[in-house]
Structures are given as structure tokens and as C-alpha cells.
mmCIF file of C-alpha atoms in Angstrom:
data_model
loop_
_atom_site.group_PDB
_atom_site.id
_atom_site.type_symbol
_atom_site.label_atom_id
_atom_site.label_comp_id
_atom_site.label_asym_id
_atom_site.label_seq_id
_atom_site.Cartn_x
_atom_site.Cartn_y
_atom_site.Cartn_z
ATOM 1 C CA MET B 29 299.656 -4.060 76.622
ATOM 2 C CA THR B 30 296.585 -5.139 78.541
ATOM 3 C CA ALA B 31 296.133 -5.049 82.281
ATOM 4 C CA ALA B 32 296.467 -8.813 82.431
ATOM 5 C CA THR B 33 299.824 -8.874 80.704
ATOM 6 C CA VAL B 34 301.615 -5.997 82.434
ATOM 7 C CA ALA B 35 303.529 -8.524 84.469
ATOM 8 C CA GLN B 36 304.856 -11.551 82.591
ATOM 9 C CA GLY B 37 305.755 -14.372 84.941
ATOM 10 C CA GLY B 38 305.715 -14.168 88.716
ATOM 11 C CA VAL B 39 302.866 -12.219 90.318
ATOM 12 C CA THR B 40 300.429 -10.815 87.753
ATOM 13 C CA ILE B 41 297.869 -8.023 87.909
ATOM 14 C CA ARG B 42 295.114 -10.660 87.967
ATOM 15 C CA ASP B 43 296.752 -12.203 91.050
ATOM 16 C CA ILE B 44 296.666 -8.822 92.777
ATOM 17 C CA ALA B 45 293.075 -8.228 91.659
ATOM 18 C CA ARG B 46 291.927 -11.526 93.189
ATOM 19 C CA ALA B 47 293.757 -10.829 96.450
ATOM 20 C CA ALA B 48 292.493 -7.245 96.725
ATOM 21 C CA GLY B 49 288.938 -8.047 95.571
ATOM 22 C CA VAL B 50 288.874 -5.404 92.832
ATOM 23 C CA SER B 51 289.036 -5.432 89.041
ATOM 24 C CA ALA B 52 292.233 -5.796 87.021
ATOM 25 C CA GLY B 53 291.573 -2.333 85.549
ATOM 26 C CA THR B 54 291.556 -0.825 89.045
ATOM 27 C CA ILE B 55 294.855 -2.560 89.788
ATOM 28 C CA SER B 56 296.384 -1.198 86.592
ATOM 29 C CA ARG B 57 295.260 2.381 87.319
ATOM 30 C CA ALA B 58 296.554 2.200 90.892
ATOM 31 C CA LEU B 59 299.973 0.848 89.881
ATOM 32 C CA LYS B 60 300.346 3.506 87.181
ATOM 33 C CA ASN B 61 299.170 6.358 89.456
ATOM 34 C CA GLU B 62 296.320 7.172 87.119
ATOM 35 C CA PRO B 63 293.301 9.235 88.278
ATOM 36 C CA GLY B 64 289.854 7.850 89.018
ATOM 37 C CA LEU B 65 290.568 6.065 92.320
ATOM 38 C CA THR B 66 290.285 7.029 95.965
ATOM 39 C CA GLU B 67 293.516 7.195 97.936
ATOM 40 C CA VAL B 68 292.231 4.379 100.163
ATOM 41 C CA THR B 69 291.797 2.067 97.170
ATOM 42 C CA ARG B 70 295.166 3.065 95.724
ATOM 43 C CA GLN B 71 296.964 2.318 98.991
ATOM 44 C CA LYS B 72 295.139 -1.013 99.370
ATOM 45 C CA VAL B 73 296.295 -2.057 95.896
ATOM 46 C CA LEU B 74 299.909 -0.977 96.490
ATOM 47 C CA GLU B 75 300.071 -2.789 99.829
ATOM 48 C CA THR B 76 298.607 -5.953 98.297
ATOM 49 C CA ALA B 77 301.084 -5.797 95.416
ATOM 50 C CA ARG B 78 304.008 -5.396 97.790
ATOM 51 C CA ASP B 79 302.760 -8.214 100.030
ATOM 52 C CA LEU B 80 302.513 -10.563 97.055
ATOM 53 C CA GLY B 81 305.985 -9.615 95.814
ATOM 54 C CA TYR B 82 304.899 -7.902 92.589
ATOM 55 C CA ASP B 83 307.831 -6.653 90.481
ATOM 56 C CA PHE B 84 307.094 -2.949 89.944
ATOM 57 C CA CYS B 85 309.975 -2.736 87.453
ATOM 58 C CA LYS B 86 307.824 -4.630 84.933
ATOM 59 C CA LEU B 87 305.383 -1.754 84.591
ATOM 60 C CA ARG B 88 305.647 0.207 81.364
ATOM 61 C CA PRO B 89 307.042 3.628 82.369
ATOM 62 C CA LYS B 90 304.460 6.381 82.165
ATOM 63 C CA ARG B 91 305.503 9.502 80.291
ATOM 64 C CA LEU B 92 306.243 12.302 82.739
ATOM 65 C CA ARG B 93 303.841 15.154 82.035
ATOM 66 C CA ARG B 94 303.352 16.901 85.395
ATOM 67 C CA LEU B 95 305.966 17.473 88.105
ATOM 68 C CA THR B 96 305.513 19.054 91.535
ATOM 69 C CA PHE B 97 308.493 20.763 93.184
ATOM 70 C CA LEU B 98 308.178 20.673 96.988
ATOM 71 C CA LEU B 99 310.103 22.960 99.328
ATOM 72 C CA HIS B 100 309.820 22.659 103.105
ATOM 73 C CA ARG B 101 308.391 25.773 104.761
ATOM 74 C CA GLN B 102 311.543 26.170 106.839
ATOM 75 C CA HIS B 103 313.451 26.810 103.591
ATOM 76 C CA ASN B 104 310.827 29.176 102.138
ATOM 77 C CA THR B 105 312.517 32.203 103.700
ATOM 78 C CA ALA B 106 314.512 35.214 102.568
ATOM 79 C CA ALA B 107 317.684 33.608 103.941
ATOM 80 C CA SER B 108 317.153 30.344 102.019
ATOM 81 C CA SER B 109 315.703 31.678 98.763
ATOM 82 C CA PRO B 110 319.088 32.720 97.258
ATOM 83 C CA PHE B 111 319.964 29.018 97.223
ATOM 84 C CA TYR B 112 316.656 27.288 96.468
ATOM 85 C CA SER B 113 315.291 29.780 93.924
ATOM 86 C CA PRO B 114 318.018 28.943 91.356
ATOM 87 C CA VAL B 115 317.448 25.223 92.047
ATOM 88 C CA LEU B 116 313.754 25.689 91.228
ATOM 89 C CA HIS B 117 314.604 27.682 88.089
ATOM 90 C CA GLY B 118 316.959 24.908 86.942
ATOM 91 C CA ALA B 119 314.190 22.335 87.347
ATOM 92 C CA GLU B 120 311.735 24.641 85.578
ATOM 93 C CA GLU B 121 314.024 25.093 82.567
ATOM 94 C CA ALA B 122 314.614 21.339 82.307
ATOM 95 C CA CYS B 123 310.854 20.700 82.463
ATOM 96 C CA ARG B 124 310.161 23.300 79.781
ATOM 97 C CA LYS B 125 312.592 21.607 77.392
ATOM 98 C CA GLN B 126 310.820 18.268 77.926
ATOM 99 C CA GLY B 127 307.266 19.626 77.706
ATOM 100 C CA ILE B 128 306.630 18.933 81.403
ATOM 101 C CA VAL B 129 304.310 21.151 83.454
ATOM 102 C CA LEU B 130 305.942 22.097 86.769
ATOM 103 C CA SER B 131 304.051 23.287 89.850
ATOM 104 C CA PHE B 132 305.480 24.516 93.158
ATOM 105 C CA MET B 133 304.394 23.972 96.768
ATOM 106 C CA ALA B 134 305.911 25.116 100.080
ATOM 107 C CA VAL B 135 304.796 22.568 102.656
ATOM 108 C CA GLY B 136 305.138 21.598 106.303
ATOM 109 C CA PRO B 137 304.274 18.600 108.506
ATOM 110 C CA ALA B 138 300.824 19.952 109.443
ATOM 111 C CA ASP B 139 299.667 20.946 105.969
ATOM 112 C CA GLY B 140 297.693 17.874 104.878
ATOM 113 C CA LEU B 141 300.334 17.250 102.240
ATOM 114 C CA VAL B 142 298.742 14.294 100.444
ATOM 115 C CA ASP B 143 295.419 16.111 100.021
ATOM 116 C CA GLN B 144 297.180 19.198 98.651
ATOM 117 C CA LEU B 145 299.282 17.086 96.339
ATOM 118 C CA ARG B 146 296.208 15.396 94.901
ATOM 119 C CA MET B 147 295.034 18.756 93.540
ATOM 120 C CA HIS B 148 298.314 19.123 91.606
ATOM 121 C CA ALA B 149 297.980 15.545 90.242
ATOM 122 C CA PRO B 150 301.727 15.162 89.535
ATOM 123 C CA ASP B 151 303.309 12.161 87.841
ATOM 124 C CA ALA B 152 306.468 12.664 89.939
ATOM 125 C CA ILE B 153 307.804 14.748 92.826
ATOM 126 C CA VAL B 154 310.993 16.676 93.578
ATOM 127 C CA CYS B 155 311.707 17.436 97.255
ATOM 128 C CA ALA B 156 314.285 20.196 97.800
ATOM 129 C CA GLY B 157 316.080 20.534 101.130
ATOM 130 C CA PHE B 158 315.357 18.872 104.443
ATOM 131 C CA PHE B 159 312.104 16.920 104.898
ATOM 132 C CA GLU B 160 311.046 14.978 107.968
ATOM 133 C CA PRO B 161 311.150 11.195 107.383
ATOM 134 C CA GLU B 162 307.419 11.061 108.175
ATOM 135 C CA LEU B 163 306.663 13.499 105.351
ATOM 136 C CA LEU B 164 308.779 11.519 102.909
ATOM 137 C CA SER B 165 307.058 8.283 103.948
ATOM 138 C CA ALA B 166 303.678 9.870 103.255
ATOM 139 C CA LEU B 167 304.909 10.974 99.827
ATOM 140 C CA ARG B 168 306.366 7.559 99.024
ATOM 141 C CA ALA B 169 303.052 5.926 99.951
ATOM 142 C CA THR B 170 301.457 7.720 96.981
ATOM 143 C CA GLY B 171 303.542 5.470 94.729
ATOM 144 C CA LYS B 172 304.869 8.404 92.699
ATOM 145 C CA PRO B 173 308.568 8.603 91.751
ATOM 146 C CA ILE B 174 310.487 10.915 94.095
ATOM 147 C CA VAL B 175 313.873 12.609 93.823
ATOM 148 C CA LEU B 176 315.535 14.476 96.693
ATOM 149 C CA ILE B 177 317.675 17.561 96.060
ATOM 150 C CA ASP B 178 320.055 18.789 98.770
ATOM 151 C CA MET B 179 319.114 15.828 100.955
ATOM 152 C CA LYS B 180 320.030 12.151 101.061
ATOM 153 C CA LEU B 181 318.136 9.226 102.516
ATOM 154 C CA ARG B 182 318.585 5.516 101.963
ATOM 155 C CA GLY B 183 316.231 4.133 99.344
ATOM 156 C CA TYR B 184 315.608 7.486 97.613
ATOM 157 C CA SER B 185 317.194 8.879 94.457
ATOM 158 C CA SER B 186 319.003 12.112 95.250
ATOM 159 C CA VAL B 187 321.141 14.943 93.887
ATOM 160 C CA ASN B 188 323.586 16.718 96.206
ATOM 161 C CA PRO B 189 326.576 19.014 95.945
ATOM 162 C CA ASP B 190 329.798 17.499 97.263
ATOM 163 C CA ASN B 191 329.202 18.889 100.743
ATOM 164 C CA MET B 192 331.939 16.933 102.470
ATOM 165 C CA MET B 193 334.567 18.042 99.950
ATOM 166 C CA GLY B 194 333.325 21.624 100.195
ATOM 167 C CA GLY B 195 333.745 21.666 103.970
ATOM 168 C CA TYR B 196 337.178 20.120 103.561
ATOM 169 C CA LEU B 197 338.323 22.664 100.950
ATOM 170 C CA ALA B 198 337.034 25.623 102.998
ATOM 171 C CA THR B 199 338.862 24.526 106.143
ATOM 172 C CA LYS B 200 342.031 23.504 104.289
ATOM 173 C CA HIS B 201 342.136 26.938 102.625
ATOM 174 C CA LEU B 202 341.984 28.677 106.012
ATOM 175 C CA ILE B 203 344.709 26.438 107.439
ATOM 176 C CA GLU B 204 346.929 27.091 104.415
ATOM 177 C CA ARG B 205 346.468 30.833 105.021
ATOM 178 C CA GLY B 206 348.186 30.287 108.379
ATOM 179 C CA ARG B 207 345.075 30.290 110.555
ATOM 180 C CA GLU B 208 345.498 28.203 113.694
ATOM 181 C CA ARG B 209 342.062 28.276 115.362
ATOM 182 C CA VAL B 210 339.370 27.619 112.764
ATOM 183 C CA GLY B 211 335.823 27.869 114.074
ATOM 184 C CA PHE B 212 332.698 26.406 112.494
ATOM 185 C CA ILE B 213 329.232 27.966 112.578
ATOM 186 C CA CYS B 214 326.638 25.340 111.707
ATOM 187 C CA GLY B 215 322.905 24.805 111.538
ATOM 188 C CA SER B 216 321.078 21.674 112.614
ATOM 189 C CA LEU B 217 323.121 18.520 112.022
ATOM 190 C CA SER B 218 319.878 16.692 111.218
ATOM 191 C CA HIS B 219 320.279 18.264 107.763
ATOM 192 C CA TYR B 220 322.357 15.976 105.556
ATOM 193 C CA SER B 221 324.195 18.821 103.805
ATOM 194 C CA ILE B 222 325.230 20.510 107.060
ATOM 195 C CA ARG B 223 326.299 17.201 108.586
ATOM 196 C CA GLU B 224 328.531 16.493 105.581
ATOM 197 C CA ARG B 225 330.066 19.974 105.659
ATOM 198 C CA ALA B 226 330.885 19.440 109.333
ATOM 199 C CA ARG B 227 332.511 16.128 108.431
ATOM 200 C CA GLY B 228 334.689 17.870 105.843
ATOM 201 C CA TYR B 229 335.674 20.543 108.380
ATOM 202 C CA ARG B 230 336.803 17.941 110.911
ATOM 203 C CA GLN B 231 338.621 15.858 108.299
ATOM 204 C CA ALA B 232 340.656 18.871 107.170
ATOM 205 C CA LEU B 233 341.667 19.583 110.767
ATOM 206 C CA PHE B 234 342.658 15.940 111.254
ATOM 207 C CA ASP B 235 344.715 15.837 108.040
ATOM 208 C CA ALA B 236 346.540 19.008 109.114
ATOM 209 C CA GLY B 237 347.376 17.488 112.510
ATOM 210 C CA ILE B 238 345.181 19.996 114.360
ATOM 211 C CA LEU B 239 343.323 18.748 117.414
ATOM 212 C CA ALA B 240 339.622 19.561 117.029
ATOM 213 C CA ASP B 241 338.317 21.832 119.790
ATOM 214 C CA PRO B 242 334.573 21.304 120.340
ATOM 215 C CA ARG B 243 334.289 24.845 121.704
ATOM 216 C CA LEU B 244 335.103 26.134 118.224
ATOM 217 C CA GLU B 245 331.943 24.530 116.795
ATOM 218 C CA ALA B 246 329.032 26.912 117.316
ATOM 219 C CA PRO B 247 325.562 25.692 116.243
ATOM 220 C CA LEU B 248 322.787 28.207 115.704
ATOM 221 C CA PRO B 249 320.582 28.371 118.826
ATOM 222 C CA ASP B 250 317.174 26.679 118.558
ATOM 223 C CA GLY B 251 314.070 28.773 118.010
ATOM 224 C CA VAL B 252 315.677 31.761 116.291
ATOM 225 C CA ASP B 253 315.985 32.791 112.662
ATOM 226 C CA LEU B 254 319.256 32.571 110.764
ATOM 227 C CA GLU B 255 320.083 36.264 111.171
ATOM 228 C CA GLN B 256 319.874 36.224 114.964
ATOM 229 C CA GLY B 257 321.248 32.697 115.285
ATOM 230 C CA ALA B 258 324.384 33.323 113.228
ATOM 231 C CA TRP B 259 325.044 36.563 115.126
ATOM 232 C CA GLU B 260 324.743 34.786 118.487
ATOM 233 C CA ALA B 261 326.911 31.900 117.269
ATOM 234 C CA MET B 262 329.643 34.340 116.186
ATOM 235 C CA GLU B 263 329.416 36.170 119.514
ATOM 236 C CA THR B 264 329.843 32.842 121.309
ATOM 237 C CA LEU B 265 333.039 32.144 119.371
ATOM 238 C CA LEU B 266 334.438 35.631 119.933
ATOM 239 C CA ALA B 267 333.766 35.360 123.681
ATOM 240 C CA LEU B 268 336.076 32.334 124.067
ATOM 241 C CA PRO B 269 339.298 32.827 126.067
ATOM 242 C CA LYS B 270 341.084 31.992 122.815
ATOM 243 C CA PRO B 271 338.728 33.091 120.043
ATOM 244 C CA PRO B 272 339.129 31.781 116.482
ATOM 245 C CA ASP B 273 341.229 33.587 113.909
ATOM 246 C CA ALA B 274 339.092 32.070 111.123
ATOM 247 C CA VAL B 275 335.537 30.804 110.792
ATOM 248 C CA PHE B 276 333.939 28.460 108.268
ATOM 249 C CA CYS B 277 330.180 29.059 108.070
ATOM 250 C CA TYR B 278 327.776 26.412 106.834
ATOM 251 C CA ASN B 279 326.284 28.788 104.260
ATOM 252 C CA ASP B 280 326.840 32.268 102.829
ATOM 253 C CA SER B 281 323.912 33.898 104.638
ATOM 254 C CA ALA B 282 325.394 32.873 107.997
ATOM 255 C CA ALA B 283 328.866 33.985 106.856
ATOM 256 C CA LEU B 284 327.659 37.472 105.924
ATOM 257 C CA VAL B 285 326.025 37.844 109.349
ATOM 258 C CA ALA B 286 329.201 36.595 111.053
ATOM 259 C CA MET B 287 331.221 39.172 109.121
ATOM 260 C CA ARG B 288 328.919 41.999 110.227
ATOM 261 C CA CYS B 289 329.201 40.792 113.827
ATOM 262 C CA CYS B 290 332.999 40.906 113.650
ATOM 263 C CA LEU B 291 332.966 44.436 112.261
ATOM 264 C CA ALA B 292 330.546 45.543 114.997
ATOM 265 C CA LYS B 293 333.030 44.220 117.578
ATOM 266 C CA GLY B 294 335.828 46.298 116.058
ATOM 267 C CA LEU B 295 337.550 43.380 114.341
ATOM 268 C CA LYS B 296 338.987 43.507 110.837
ATOM 269 C CA VAL B 297 338.124 40.899 108.193
ATOM 270 C CA PRO B 298 340.298 39.100 107.203
ATOM 271 C CA HIS B 299 343.175 40.559 109.273
ATOM 272 C CA ASP B 300 341.715 39.495 112.642
ATOM 273 C CA VAL B 301 339.186 36.888 111.501
ATOM 274 C CA ALA B 302 339.038 35.235 108.072
ATOM 275 C CA ILE B 303 335.597 34.012 107.009
ATOM 276 C CA VAL B 304 334.460 31.402 104.451
ATOM 277 C CA GLY B 305 330.885 30.657 103.410
ATOM 278 C CA PHE B 306 329.230 28.002 101.274
ATOM 279 C CA ASP B 307 326.864 28.191 98.228
ATOM 280 C CA ASP B 308 328.126 31.354 96.405
ATOM 281 C CA ILE B 309 324.758 33.118 96.486
ATOM 282 C CA SER B 310 324.361 36.360 94.559
ATOM 283 C CA THR B 311 324.921 38.571 97.640
ATOM 284 C CA ALA B 312 328.237 36.892 98.526
ATOM 285 C CA VAL B 313 330.124 39.710 96.765
ATOM 286 C CA LEU B 314 328.092 42.551 98.284
ATOM 287 C CA GLY B 315 329.305 42.490 101.881
ATOM 288 C CA HIS B 316 331.987 44.662 103.516
ATOM 289 C CA ARG B 317 334.458 42.138 102.085
ATOM 290 C CA PRO B 318 333.545 39.937 99.101
ATOM 291 C CA LEU B 319 333.107 36.469 100.555
ATOM 292 C CA THR B 320 335.343 33.470 99.953
ATOM 293 C CA THR B 321 332.938 30.586 99.414
ATOM 294 C CA LEU B 322 332.219 27.244 97.785
ATOM 295 C CA ARG B 323 330.450 27.657 94.475
ATOM 296 C CA ILE B 324 327.605 25.288 93.599
ATOM 297 C CA ASN B 325 325.886 25.223 90.224
ATOM 298 C CA LYS B 326 322.443 25.496 91.792
ATOM 299 C CA LYS B 327 320.491 25.464 88.541
ATOM 300 C CA GLU B 328 322.298 22.259 87.588
ATOM 301 C CA LEU B 329 321.054 20.613 90.796
ATOM 302 C CA GLY B 330 317.464 21.284 89.734
ATOM 303 C CA ALA B 331 318.077 20.050 86.199
ATOM 304 C CA LEU B 332 319.768 16.876 87.461
ATOM 305 C CA GLY B 333 316.754 16.151 89.651
ATOM 306 C CA VAL B 334 314.453 16.246 86.629
ATOM 307 C CA GLU B 335 316.920 14.134 84.641
ATOM 308 C CA LEU B 336 316.854 11.424 87.321
ATOM 309 C CA LEU B 337 313.064 11.288 87.163
ATOM 310 C CA LEU B 338 313.101 11.030 83.379
ATOM 311 C CA ASN B 339 315.805 8.381 83.140
ATOM 312 C CA GLY B 340 315.518 6.526 86.437
ATOM 313 C CA ARG B 341 314.183 2.972 86.653
ATOM 314 C CA ALA B 342 311.323 2.081 88.960
ATOM 315 C CA GLY B 343 312.528 0.763 92.291
ATOM 316 C CA GLU B 344 316.149 1.836 91.709
ATOM 317 C CA ALA B 345 317.686 4.547 93.908
ATOM 318 C CA VAL B 346 320.366 6.600 92.133
ATOM 319 C CA GLU B 347 322.596 9.122 93.911
ATOM 320 C CA LYS B 348 324.308 11.932 92.001
ATOM 321 C CA VAL B 349 326.973 14.218 93.472
ATOM 322 C CA ALA B 350 327.699 17.581 91.848
ATOM 323 C CA PRO B 351 331.176 19.140 92.200
ATOM 324 C CA VAL B 352 331.891 22.302 94.195
ATOM 325 C CA GLU B 353 334.537 24.964 93.550
ATOM 326 C CA LEU B 354 336.450 27.087 96.055
ATOM 327 C CA VAL B 355 336.169 30.771 95.089
ATOM 328 C CA VAL B 356 338.744 32.873 96.946
ATOM 329 C CA ARG B 357 337.869 36.486 97.695
ATOM 330 C CA THR B 358 339.001 39.144 100.152
ATOM 331 C CA SER B 359 337.237 37.776 103.262
ATOM 332 C CA THR B 360 340.232 35.414 103.595
ATOM 333 C CA VAL B 361 343.017 37.098 101.610
ATOM 334 C CA CYS B 362 344.401 40.496 102.616
#
């Protein structure tokens, strides 16, 4: 297939070349994300193509040979690694089976992301966890296929656990154990996964005919790490005139801290306070009481992200939801 015949009917590569004032070969390389062009030229070509209404779906798919796995710096911590490390390993195993070279980067808003990415020269990108919309826009402007894992945004392909159902099952389990005041320790609601878990928590309360008490929702304070934030959030709940007799925590790391806080205050888990986490990380069974939690197949999330990149169609956003499983342990059952 020649550069002139990539698009049959409608706007052609030659049309874009005339409008952009460059050769048809340059247009072809820019549209296919091939090396040999400056980023300025590549962006000029992509903008011209979009302005003219070029159908990107008519491009012959390029074989995926190099993939870059991006993790936001805020997730590149000891508290987050028990979740994201298995996700990365799942993506790595899927890439190895397909003969794809995978590279890893932990990035932040001030890191000159596009320049760093150019050194990796990926054919596609996986973004795991929360990313600022500005960062995602900069990545999308490169023209490379992108899949989000543990995040959802309109117009992007994504893979997520069933966060809403997980929050619902956790809260419903506590209610069925006879708990009457179920608290919720949460991180920033700007994170899609946390927002959905909060939605599941509130839906379970509503379905059980329990009036939601906003005082029982304790977000982690700004500007502190998870360890300190979860401890302070649990202290806030315990200081209420009517403290909770159960707490659903947005992830296992926060739940383990909350459990230690309860024990330090002389409370018994689960007799005085039942606690549920989310994620089923490897340390969930190592606390004072093995933790009731929602199990996610984290390696499967990574593999599904690679699968979407391999099988997805240009310009089509596909959303996959992976199931979660309630695992009951002694942090909720005497």
C-alpha cells in the first residue's frame, strides 16, 4: 500500500500533504507514528488531518512491537506497589507472549513527559492509575494508542475492576453482619476507582434503608501519606459522639492502618469495629486479624490492557470491567 492510497475515498494523504505543505511520505510517517520526524512536524500533520476530516480508521494497523507502561509518581510508593506491581507483571507477561518489548516509566506533571517518552519510542502506551487530564491530553497528542488501567475517562479505552460493585458488596456484608453505623475511609474522589467505591458504599446503605451520615465518611487529609492519613481518618471516626461499629476502607493499605489504630485505642477487631478493605494485596492476611477484602485479579488487569491495544480499532474507545470477589476473613467475622 503506497502513501497515496492509504485512504480510499474521502480525504487522502495527498490532500493532507497539499494542505500541510509537506511530502506524502512525511504524512504517512506522521500518521503511522514512525520515527524520522520532529514532534512539531508530527503535530502539524495530525492537526491538519483532523481539520480536514481524515478517517484514521483507514490506516493499516501497525504491528505493536514496543509498549511503555506509565505509572504516576503518586502511585510509585510502598503503599501502592502491592496493587500496581502485579498489574505491571500481568502486562509484562502478556507482552512477552506476543514478542512485545515493554518499558516502564514513573512520571509526574513536571517531568517533560513527551520528551522522555520519545526516548522509549513506544508504539502504544498503558497508563495505570490516576493521571491528570492535562497529562493524558499531552499523551494523546502524540497520536499513539493509549489504554487506561484503573482509571476511566470519556474517549479512552480502559480496563477497571468493578469498583462500584466492590464497594456495594463490602458495605452489604457489614450490614448483614448486624453493623448499624458503617463508616467509610476514602482517598481523593478525583480518582475514578475511589469515586466508584464510594458510590457502591452509599448504594448499599440506601438499599438497606439506612440513612447515610456524612460524618461517617472520612477522607484522608491533604498533604499526608497514606499511613498518616488513614490513621487520622480512623481517629476522626472514633472521636464521633456515636462512632462506627464497622468501617469500609477504600483499599487494603488504609484498612490495615485503620485496624492498627483501633487496636492502639483498646478496641477489638471485629468485636468492637469490623473492617473491610479492597484489592486483596499480599499483606492483607498478615495483620492482627486477616482482612476481609475485595479480591481483584491484578495481573489480569495488566493483561487485558495489552489485549485492548492489540485488538482495538483506531478511534474506538472500548471499556472493560473485571469482576471482583468478596473474601471474608476474621476482621469482620468473630
